[in-house]
Amino acid sequence: MTLHAAEPAAGASTQAGPREPVPPSRAALRRADRRRRFRRDWPLLLMVAPTILVLGAFHYLPLLGNVIAFQDYSPFVGILESPFVGFANFERLFGDPDFWRATANTLGITAFQLVFFFPVPIVLALLINSLLSARLKLFIQSVVYLPHFFSWVLVITLFQQMLGGAGVVNNFLRRNDLGVIDLMTNPDTFILLVTAEGIWKDAGWGMIIFLAALSTVNADLYEAAAVDGANRWRRLWHVTLPALVPVIVLLLIMRLGDALSVGFEQFLLQRGAVGVNASEVLDTYVYYEGVVNGDFAYAGAAGLFKGVVGLLLVLGANKAAHLLGQQGVYSRS
Amino acid sequence: MNAFSEARISRRTLLSALGAGAAVTAAGPLLSACSSGGGGSTSGGSVTSEDRLTALLPSYSPIEYAAPDLPGVQGSVPGYTSYPGELIRAVTETPGTGGEVTAMTPAYWPLAPSDNAYYRAVNERLGAEVNFSVVNGSDYAARLNAQLAGGEMPELTVIPDWDVPARFGEAVGGSFTDLTEYLQGDAVAAYPRLANLPTRSWAYCVWNEGLRAVPTPAGLFPLALYHRHDLFQQAGLAPPQSADDLYRLCTEITDPDAGRWACGNIFLEVKRMFSVPAEWSRDSAGNLVNEAETEAFAEAVAFMARLFEEGHVHPTVAGSTTGQEKELFESGALWLFSDGMGAWQEALARQLPANPNFDMRPFPAFSHDGSEPVYYTQEAANLMTFIRSDLPRERVEELLRILDFCAAPIGSEENYLVNYGIEGEHSERGADGAPALTDLGSREITITYGFLAKPPYIVDQSQYPGYVEAMHAWEAEVAPFQVDKLTDGLRIEEPPRLTGLVQQLDDQLQDLLRGRRPVSELPSVIEGWRRDGGDEMREFYAQALDDAGR
């Protein structure tokens, strides 16, 4: 039937003189374009393939493991054998006051650190950037980012040695009959303590990315501003800060995505000193329920909840950044 | 030694171990929803008969290569005040077949270097290269959980009784070899050093009605309240005979200006002093009562909270989770602390070279009101060594021969090699024959092979002057007051949903002890515990204990 239908067309074509070119279909064009791009880009694709494989194997495939949040999961019989229990783990989770206490602590610490910790690396970067001596700049930079490489055990031990009941500060106060201050065991000031520890350990490290952003600012802009009569504050306000804004927004969004991950070791190590009411955060809650108590399904539900909230926060913050005219973490175009 | 090993085997003890099956059976309905045939036999089991258990355990066949100088008293362990001069070669054939053996053990001390002459020496005698995966003790439970869940086990896995993973009953069948046919009854005769282990410790290794592990026999008591005897003598202080005495001692010792505090967190020993029943007990009406619900417990909490409140607990201990109590005690910053019996000789090994006057000792037996004190015995084995399940028979037998080698008692060359390495290289004998580690020995020898298997517990280490005599005397004094827990020997696996209760209660108790909440809130804490699952747990235990005939 196809042959019969095609015959007149072929005959008509021969009778009508020179054949007019038939435009290729859109699909054919797409295929050709794809082939052309593949020929052009295959070295790049080859280079990126291992990363894609690693991402798939270690980041996306394990996401399937979240199914245990809907099971009465036993690691010893496996996912396939463990029975499904629907939303029972979530019902138990949302009815558990300890879970809500951990969530409240986590959000409280995140909010506090967003205000009091997040700006510190920016200020530090601006201060170091304003130094004229390159050698001094390098020295201070090295000193302030070194603590990032210390373990939390060491950081907390150092704080204990300084601020603990038998530490340097309290020994000094005691010898001078000034009483003692209880900073390491006071649940009421724990949020200040963990933020101080975090700043001491990581503010220098966080500063590096802002210093990198500052190094890209065109020096001509400063000179032009100076010629126009701008003093140091004006130059900071109109040249330096606008250069940092995209980086600040980017890091802020990424920080929001991690809003429910305030840390683990730092809180686990100080749990006994200040008690669970102050120190239990979602990460330690998941650890105790899952690894210590062996209730992996329940801990899986808590972890999934944490992940979903983090995703929503990133999407929301990114959208807000777009609305404010910033590029955000990613955009459709 | 024989008396110690066998004196405690009675009908009740056997029934205790028998309860292993019974208690897990009780958990069956709660676990059945998530267990399968491959994972173990936690569901649908039946109560093991006494005959079955008797048939299951290895026949006890004592061996003694060197007689103790101080015999055990009322079940306490024997002591060796001198090290045997002549050593016999106990294992005449090479246990291994030349290949590599993988093993995982915990470590509670700095790791030894992997390029290690001690390892080479022991491996040469073993005829196998034991490749240890040594994991920091504080991370061991997490590592075990992860490896069991992932099904990636070494050939030999050591599991301490304090780190047995949740739902282990489901894992044990699929993960580890049932050693019953290799070791039950007279079959153990092929491994004479293992046949020398007390029957009570073997009973502890029964899981799902099978002999699943080789035990490391434990000492009689889990804990002691140590004091710095040298500092006490200098200060003219005497041991306490009551709670009031202990409190008065604390007030006399604590002097922050001098950098001196009375104690660490000694709550476990304070509970013992007030004769708090261990975990579960029966009241006069026969009802099951948790330790936290007793009057004695409330008194213990109030006492310990007072020590915290008045600043007798070292601030570093109060200000951290782990506390660094050993270091503070050994440096004299605190004078009383509570730890296991092994802590004694470990501290002596660390301190005597630099401070020959260092002397720590447990307090003599005492109770809060001068009445007869209570000392709870500990489980008969505190470590178990499991063999992976997918190994052929010949390999299992080879591994058992290696464990047999490691379990050689004092008086044998094998025991010396495992504990002190090569004489003249890792250790030197003193004038009295007592071995002491050289610098190389101190660097290279940590407990590794000694975790795989050990002979019955004894008191030795005569290289520390006076230690054996003092330890033996303390155990002999305390032995008449030993009491078994109601759940002693039972293999009870709590329902996963309730396993968090202990941690939850402990968190709240720490709030009371450390003054974050008033002690008067203890009743509401207990009420909350009952509501959150404590009563359910009581029913669970009641069923398990009824099944075990307790």
PDB file of C-alpha atoms in Angstrom, chain A residues 72-77 81 83 92 98 157 160 165-166 174 184-185 187 268-277 288 291 293-295, chain B residues 33-36 142 145 148-149 166-167 170-171 256-257 261 314-316 318-321 324 496-497 499-500 503-504 507 511 514 516:
ATOM      1  CA  ASP A  72       9.236  -1.714  60.042  1.00  0.00           C
ATOM      2  CA  TYR A  73      12.779  -2.089  58.826  1.00  0.00           C
ATOM      3  CA  SER A  74      15.295  -4.568  60.162  1.00  0.00           C
ATOM      4  CA  PRO A  75      18.782  -4.292  58.642  1.00  0.00           C
ATOM      5  CA  PHE A  76      19.264  -8.000  59.147  1.00  0.00           C
ATOM      6  CA  VAL A  77      16.407  -9.082  56.923  1.00  0.00           C
ATOM      7  CA  GLU A  81      11.795  -8.547  53.494  1.00  0.00           C
ATOM      8  CA  PRO A  83       7.070  -5.125  55.999  1.00  0.00           C
ATOM      9  CA  ARG A  92       5.005   8.303  65.918  1.00  0.00           C
ATOM     10  CA  ASP A  98      11.526  14.763  72.027  1.00  0.00           C
ATOM     11  CA  THR A 157      38.827  20.385  75.125  1.00  0.00           C
ATOM     12  CA  GLN A 160      37.094  23.353  78.570  1.00  0.00           C
ATOM     13  CA  GLY A 165      35.239  25.036  86.087  1.00  0.00           C
ATOM     14  CA  ALA A 166      38.919  24.093  86.530  1.00  0.00           C
ATOM     15  CA  ARG A 174      39.005  31.920  92.091  1.00  0.00           C
ATOM     16  CA  MET A 184      30.584  24.959  79.939  1.00  0.00           C
ATOM     17  CA  THR A 185      27.691  23.452  81.895  1.00  0.00           C
ATOM     18  CA  PRO A 187      22.139  25.087  79.374  1.00  0.00           C
ATOM     19  CA  LEU A 268      27.172  14.926  71.059  1.00  0.00           C
ATOM     20  CA  LEU A 269      30.332  15.795  72.965  1.00  0.00           C
ATOM     21  CA  GLN A 270      28.620  18.389  75.132  1.00  0.00           C
ATOM     22  CA  ARG A 271      25.405  16.476  75.711  1.00  0.00           C
ATOM     23  CA  GLY A 272      26.335  15.345  79.210  1.00  0.00           C
ATOM     24  CA  ALA A 273      27.540  18.771  80.255  1.00  0.00           C
ATOM     25  CA  VAL A 274      24.370  20.709  79.429  1.00  0.00           C
ATOM     26  CA  GLY A 275      21.721  18.013  79.074  1.00  0.00           C
ATOM     27  CA  VAL A 276      19.492  16.997  76.212  1.00  0.00           C
ATOM     28  CA  ASN A 277      17.041  19.861  76.642  1.00  0.00           C
ATOM     29  CA  TYR A 288      20.464   7.961  69.022  1.00  0.00           C
ATOM     30  CA  VAL A 291      22.398   3.773  65.448  1.00  0.00           C
ATOM     31  CA  ASN A 293      18.718   2.206  69.657  1.00  0.00           C
ATOM     32  CA  GLY A 294      18.705   0.272  66.390  1.00  0.00           C
ATOM     33  CA  ASP A 295      15.370   1.758  65.293  1.00  0.00           C
TER      34      ASP A 295
ATOM     35  CA  ALA B  33       6.778  -8.654  61.989  1.00  0.00           C
ATOM     36  CA  CYS B  34      10.302  -7.897  60.922  1.00  0.00           C
ATOM     37  CA  SER B  35      12.167 -11.142  61.158  1.00  0.00           C
ATOM     38  CA  SER B  36      12.605 -13.886  58.686  1.00  0.00           C
ATOM     39  CA  ALA B 142      28.236   2.213  65.575  1.00  0.00           C
ATOM     40  CA  ASN B 145      25.812  -1.878  63.613  1.00  0.00           C
ATOM     41  CA  LEU B 148      26.249  -6.125  60.493  1.00  0.00           C
ATOM     42  CA  ALA B 149      23.624  -4.233  58.541  1.00  0.00           C
ATOM     43  CA  ALA B 166      19.866  -3.856  68.900  1.00  0.00           C
ATOM     44  CA  ARG B 167      17.996  -6.704  67.150  1.00  0.00           C
ATOM     45  CA  GLU B 170      17.875 -11.371  64.194  1.00  0.00           C
ATOM     46  CA  ALA B 171      21.435 -10.965  62.925  1.00  0.00           C
ATOM     47  CA  PRO B 256      39.495  24.050  94.466  1.00  0.00           C
ATOM     48  CA  ASP B 257      42.189  26.524  95.493  1.00  0.00           C
ATOM     49  CA  TRP B 261      38.240  17.759  94.011  1.00  0.00           C
ATOM     50  CA  HIS B 314      35.568  17.734  89.390  1.00  0.00           C
ATOM     51  CA  PRO B 315      34.384  20.551  87.073  1.00  0.00           C
ATOM     52  CA  THR B 316      35.908  18.897  84.013  1.00  0.00           C
ATOM     53  CA  ALA B 318      30.752  17.923  85.259  1.00  0.00           C
ATOM     54  CA  GLY B 319      31.472  19.864  82.091  1.00  0.00           C
ATOM     55  CA  SER B 320      31.826  17.016  79.663  1.00  0.00           C
ATOM     56  CA  THR B 321      30.290  13.730  78.636  1.00  0.00           C
ATOM     57  CA  GLN B 324      38.689  12.331  81.450  1.00  0.00           C
ATOM     58  CA  PRO B 496      13.284  -2.027  69.337  1.00  0.00           C
ATOM     59  CA  ARG B 497      10.564   0.503  69.982  1.00  0.00           C
ATOM     60  CA  THR B 499      15.210   0.358  73.555  1.00  0.00           C
ATOM     61  CA  GLY B 500      15.453   4.156  73.661  1.00  0.00           C
ATOM     62  CA  GLN B 503      18.767   6.456  77.263  1.00  0.00           C
ATOM     63  CA  GLN B 504      15.763   8.732  77.729  1.00  0.00           C
ATOM     64  CA  ASP B 507      19.251  11.779  80.100  1.00  0.00           C
ATOM     65  CA  ASP B 511      19.518  16.572  84.579  1.00  0.00           C
ATOM     66  CA  ARG B 514      23.771  17.737  87.726  1.00  0.00           C
ATOM     67  CA  ARG B 516      19.605  21.205  85.892  1.00  0.00           C
TER      68      ARG B 516
END
